[in-house]
Amino acid sequence: MLPNKTSQKKFFWLKLHHDFFNRDEIRIIESQPNGKDYIIFYLKLMLKAINDNGKLMFKDTIPYTPEMLASITNTSIDTVRVAIDAFVKLGLITLLDDGALFMQEVQKLVGSETPDAERKRVARAKQNSQPKLPRADKKRTLSGQSSEHVTLENKSIELKSKDNITPYIPQTDNSKYELGIVGVWLEHLKNLNCNFTETEISAISEFAKYKSEAGESVTSQQINLTLERLIEHKNAGYDISRMIRHSIASGYKAVMTPTKDFLVNGVVKPIVSGKYPAAEYITPESNQQKRELANYLESCYLRKLNPKTKSPLNSEELACIAKHRTRQSKSSPYIGWFDYIYQNEVLTGICLLDQNLDGIATVAKPVAA
């Protein structure tokens, strides 16, 4: 009995647009703490929703809980909660009345194919890749040349003319560095309004050329990230020109992590703190320091310690933290304790112990004054 072609199983896939990671929503998510984990989780959800036109529902009857999503996507429960909340706010996911999650983009990005269609497509690709024999009925031109020869010759001339086109070089104020990939890096530098010296720009140009000669492809996002880190290192008092040239000489794929040997004049830039006994209670100046501060705060509150003094919390402080934990649990099932601390203490600059539940500081003391 012949198989029923209409009942053949289909294979599905996602067709992501080339500028997927340049979309505003994706950039906003990726810029958050653990943002890359949120993006990976989002793509996993899209793949999970392919077979049901974008709807996420276990066996078509049971809505997925954060715990279930964490389990099937191998993602931490805190990441799931924060990510889902962000996706809903940005319009990437809709919460349906029956409790299901609906990913409206899936329907636009799904491709499908049956096994028979796949075999035919592969066969056509192989056939098209075979060299074609010249036709016997080639027409002759007035000059005596075959039309095929003229066509090939024209194509050759066209390719040569394309090779001779001068590539676009972004305009910068540093004309002597405007060559190929170096010009691209300097254009990014110009867009970021970076206050680099001529020596530092020269070192950055050398690094750009070094990456190009190594045959490594670098995205626009990676260039911006490298430049932003260099700004942070420079503001922290490091000689970034020496760091860049040392990285090139050592064959590093990225600019090295700064050490005290690269400090200008050997002086460590002090980290401004709130002048509290706990040295970890600092004013964060970078995303990395913000995450480190949030980790420290979470650790202190879990151990029932005052993060400013490392002393045990008194009864009033314990009651204050308990109220914040209640507020956090009621705000959203997808907001974890770490993210609550990050949003309400690290980003506001006001210690949770100095806040009341109306969002007004009882004692207006920033995380690091």
XYZ file of C-alpha atoms in Angstrom:
369
model
C 0.000 0.000 0.000
C 1.413 3.336 -1.005
C 1.925 5.872 1.785
C -0.426 8.818 1.874
C 1.609 11.830 0.815
C -0.747 14.233 2.525
C -0.016 12.617 5.888
C 3.755 12.950 5.627
C 5.446 14.562 8.595
C 6.703 18.099 8.067
C 9.936 19.617 9.306
C 9.773 23.161 10.664
C 12.437 25.816 11.168
C 12.762 29.466 12.104
C 13.733 32.044 9.492
C 15.423 34.843 11.443
C 15.958 38.125 9.622
C 19.582 39.220 9.272
C 18.988 42.269 11.504
C 17.290 40.274 14.291
C 19.913 41.325 16.861
C 19.717 44.966 15.763
C 16.015 45.310 16.616
C 15.227 47.724 19.430
C 13.456 45.100 21.557
C 16.323 42.610 21.247
C 18.942 45.255 21.997
C 17.025 46.372 25.086
C 16.848 42.795 26.354
C 20.478 42.041 25.529
C 21.650 45.148 27.414
C 20.086 43.880 30.654
C 22.038 41.861 33.227
C 22.068 38.263 31.920
C 20.617 39.654 28.680
C 22.249 37.048 26.459
C 20.639 34.306 28.562
C 17.251 35.965 27.970
C 17.826 35.979 24.186
C 18.770 32.298 24.152
C 15.683 31.531 26.246
C 13.532 33.547 23.805
C 14.837 31.562 20.818
C 14.186 28.293 22.668
C 10.593 29.359 23.302
C 10.125 30.230 19.624
C 11.361 26.793 18.593
C 9.061 25.211 21.167
C 6.083 27.155 19.794
C 6.680 26.270 16.124
C 4.398 23.238 16.018
C 1.438 25.128 17.476
C 1.568 28.364 15.463
C 3.180 30.323 18.281
C 1.118 29.072 21.226
C 2.879 27.568 24.238
C 0.610 25.066 26.012
C 1.604 21.675 27.410
C -0.374 18.958 25.587
C -2.806 21.671 24.427
C -4.447 21.804 27.864
C -1.985 22.855 30.579
C -0.397 26.340 30.630
C 3.348 26.313 31.207
C 4.472 27.568 34.623
C 7.851 29.287 35.135
C 9.130 26.091 36.736
C 8.054 23.990 33.740
C 9.678 26.409 31.280
C 12.871 26.431 33.338
C 12.956 22.628 33.225
C 12.260 22.099 29.509
C 14.623 24.890 28.365
C 17.396 24.137 30.878
C 17.211 27.737 32.144
C 17.356 29.059 35.706
C 13.992 29.901 37.248
C 15.034 33.518 37.962
C 16.062 33.988 34.336
C 12.699 32.608 33.179
C 10.705 34.939 35.422
C 12.607 38.097 34.498
C 12.730 37.209 30.798
C 8.997 36.461 30.475
C 8.130 39.702 32.257
C 10.389 41.640 29.878
C 9.021 39.847 26.788
C 5.439 40.700 27.778
C 6.280 44.366 28.404
C 8.057 44.622 25.041
C 5.215 42.933 23.177
C 7.205 39.845 22.193
C 4.870 37.534 24.109
C 1.155 37.783 24.935
C -0.474 36.158 27.972
C -3.756 34.623 26.772
C -6.906 34.310 28.884
C -6.419 30.557 29.230
C -2.965 31.093 30.748
C -1.048 30.125 27.613
C 1.851 32.148 26.237
C 1.490 33.280 22.634
C 4.487 34.300 20.500
C 3.013 36.269 17.618
C 6.282 36.425 15.665
C 6.495 32.678 15.197
C 3.871 32.617 12.434
C 5.893 35.128 10.402
C 9.190 33.248 10.787
C 8.221 29.590 10.361
C 9.316 27.580 7.346
C 8.261 23.989 6.661
C 9.101 21.152 4.307
C 8.141 17.511 3.811
C 10.812 14.823 3.345
C 9.843 14.460 -0.362
C 10.184 18.187 -0.916
C 13.565 18.155 0.788
C 14.828 15.323 -1.456
C 13.643 17.156 -4.581
C 15.271 20.404 -3.428
C 18.591 18.638 -2.779
C 18.387 16.905 -6.187
C 17.751 20.234 -7.939
C 20.683 21.803 -6.125
C 22.975 18.984 -7.248
C 21.735 19.251 -10.815
C 22.294 22.999 -10.882
C 25.808 22.530 -9.549
C 26.771 20.267 -12.499
C 28.825 22.032 -15.228
C 26.620 22.626 -18.258
C 27.795 21.429 -21.694
C 27.929 24.061 -24.464
C 24.905 24.063 -26.762
C 25.404 22.826 -30.330
C 23.266 25.542 -31.891
C 25.288 28.523 -30.717
C 24.556 31.613 -32.733
C 27.356 33.456 -34.457
C 27.780 37.203 -34.274
C 28.803 39.460 -37.163
C 32.369 39.405 -35.858
C 32.478 35.611 -36.036
C 32.401 35.065 -32.284
C 29.866 32.774 -30.689
C 27.148 34.440 -28.613
C 28.224 32.312 -25.630
C 31.773 33.651 -25.845
C 30.529 37.233 -26.049
C 28.307 36.697 -22.997
C 31.139 35.192 -20.973
C 33.445 37.964 -22.062
C 30.901 40.587 -21.020
C 30.532 38.936 -17.646
C 34.294 38.957 -17.242
C 34.429 42.672 -18.047
C 31.596 43.302 -15.592
C 33.388 41.441 -12.818
C 36.598 43.310 -13.492
C 34.783 46.623 -13.352
C 33.238 45.636 -10.025
C 36.659 44.753 -8.674
C 37.874 48.213 -9.603
C 35.133 50.000 -7.653
C 36.646 51.916 -4.734
C 35.190 50.528 -1.465
C 33.191 52.854 0.778
C 35.321 54.266 3.561
C 33.466 56.004 6.405
C 34.388 59.664 6.792
C 36.305 60.551 9.926
C 38.478 63.410 11.081
C 41.553 61.176 10.990
C 42.208 60.838 7.283
C 45.564 59.110 7.622
C 43.867 56.120 9.261
C 40.948 55.859 6.827
C 41.719 52.498 5.259
C 39.217 49.633 5.033
C 38.372 48.014 8.367
C 40.273 50.715 10.250
C 37.847 53.282 8.870
C 34.912 51.185 10.103
C 36.332 51.112 13.656
C 36.989 54.848 13.589
C 33.458 55.500 12.392
C 32.135 53.592 15.412
C 34.526 55.530 17.606
C 33.197 58.785 16.168
C 29.567 57.742 16.737
C 30.294 56.968 20.392
C 31.808 60.449 20.908
C 34.852 58.881 22.523
C 37.435 61.304 23.887
C 40.557 59.401 22.827
C 43.970 60.967 22.254
C 45.844 60.692 18.961
C 48.096 58.029 20.480
C 45.097 55.991 21.631
C 43.383 56.300 18.236
C 46.585 55.070 16.606
C 46.644 52.033 18.915
C 42.973 51.281 18.212
C 43.692 51.478 14.461
C 46.564 49.011 14.884
C 44.245 46.641 16.758
C 41.600 46.899 14.011
C 44.227 46.082 11.361
C 45.539 43.233 13.518
C 42.072 41.673 13.778
C 41.525 42.045 10.024
C 44.865 40.452 9.106
C 44.096 37.552 11.458
C 41.024 36.852 9.323
C 38.628 37.298 12.228
C 35.183 38.702 11.450
C 33.990 41.337 13.913
C 30.402 42.537 14.202
C 29.341 46.128 14.762
C 28.167 45.161 18.238
C 31.571 43.675 19.109
C 33.359 46.833 17.949
C 31.120 49.011 20.122
C 31.609 46.701 23.093
C 35.407 46.814 22.717
C 35.420 50.615 22.499
C 33.104 50.953 25.509
C 35.419 48.744 27.564
C 38.405 50.795 26.502
C 36.587 53.936 27.685
C 35.968 52.278 31.052
C 39.630 51.239 31.347
C 40.814 54.722 30.396
C 38.506 56.377 32.920
C 39.810 53.962 35.544
C 43.319 55.306 34.967
C 44.828 52.675 32.681
C 47.136 53.282 29.721
C 44.959 51.706 27.044
C 47.546 52.320 24.283
C 50.057 50.075 26.028
C 47.328 47.528 26.795
C 46.274 47.343 23.141
C 49.836 46.981 21.823
C 50.634 44.369 24.472
C 47.515 42.427 23.411
C 48.630 42.519 19.760
C 52.179 41.425 20.621
C 50.841 38.568 22.742
C 48.466 37.384 20.017
C 45.328 37.897 22.116
C 41.945 37.743 20.374
C 40.643 40.653 22.469
C 42.141 43.529 24.401
C 43.643 42.215 27.622
C 42.099 42.655 31.052
C 43.918 45.566 32.726
C 46.435 44.980 35.479
C 48.138 47.402 37.856
C 51.228 47.373 35.606
C 49.261 49.409 33.049
C 48.075 52.114 35.430
C 49.146 55.618 34.438
C 51.946 56.678 36.827
C 51.245 53.539 38.831
C 48.401 55.208 40.725
C 45.249 53.212 41.366
C 42.099 55.216 40.791
C 40.135 54.975 44.032
C 36.643 53.551 43.857
C 34.271 56.098 45.307
C 32.336 54.513 48.124
C 29.687 55.588 50.551
C 32.339 55.611 53.284
C 30.730 52.654 55.011
C 32.719 49.974 56.878
C 31.948 47.420 54.130
C 34.400 48.040 51.291
C 32.155 46.138 48.866
C 29.411 48.772 49.253
C 30.560 50.953 46.372
C 29.280 53.353 43.767
C 29.085 51.194 40.635
C 30.525 52.883 37.561
C 30.080 50.084 35.025
C 27.621 47.297 34.296
C 30.061 44.777 35.715
C 30.332 46.706 39.001
C 26.530 46.971 39.145
C 26.200 43.195 38.841
C 28.937 42.671 41.448
C 27.179 45.036 43.844
C 23.840 43.259 43.296
C 25.492 39.889 44.021
C 27.017 41.294 47.216
C 23.694 42.779 48.343
C 21.830 39.539 47.668
C 24.417 37.568 49.622
C 24.155 39.957 52.611
C 20.347 39.891 52.726
C 20.264 36.089 52.467
C 22.705 35.908 55.415
C 20.671 38.566 57.260
C 23.513 41.073 57.275
C 23.476 44.835 56.790
C 25.360 45.350 53.491
C 26.786 48.691 54.657
C 28.301 47.371 57.872
C 28.181 43.550 57.566
C 26.581 43.509 61.013
C 23.521 41.318 61.728
C 20.170 42.881 60.832
C 18.141 44.145 63.764
C 14.445 43.386 64.177
C 13.306 46.510 62.285
C 15.669 45.779 59.387
C 14.551 42.149 59.250
C 10.930 43.305 59.087
C 11.844 45.764 56.302
C 13.523 43.047 54.201
C 10.563 40.720 54.798
C 8.211 43.385 53.418
C 10.421 43.814 50.356
C 10.426 40.044 49.786
C 6.623 40.047 49.957
C 6.463 42.951 47.528
C 8.853 41.162 45.177
C 6.844 37.930 45.185
C 3.601 39.799 44.446
C 5.024 42.034 41.704
C 5.459 39.260 39.133
C 6.149 35.510 39.202
C 9.007 36.197 36.790
C 10.904 38.730 38.966
C 13.515 37.055 41.180
C 15.123 38.420 44.353
C 18.374 39.310 42.558
C 16.533 41.317 39.903
C 14.404 43.032 42.529
C 17.573 44.150 44.333
C 19.144 45.239 41.056
C 16.141 47.337 40.036
C 15.220 48.791 43.440
C 18.612 49.322 45.059
C 21.450 49.219 42.545
C 19.683 51.334 39.904
C 17.943 53.706 42.328
C 21.009 54.239 44.520
C 18.932 53.827 47.698
C 19.446 50.947 50.109
C 16.403 48.709 50.617
C 16.786 49.266 54.359
C 16.266 53.007 53.797
C 13.150 52.619 51.644
C 9.506 52.336 52.592
C 7.064 50.317 50.539
C 5.625 53.409 48.854
C 8.878 53.867 46.980
C 9.923 56.950 48.963
C 13.171 56.824 50.857
C 12.731 57.273 54.602
C 16.402 58.117 54.759
C 17.681 59.315 51.408
C 21.008 57.541 51.365
C 22.242 56.224 48.004
C 23.888 52.847 47.558
C 27.155 54.720 47.519
C 26.979 58.390 48.361
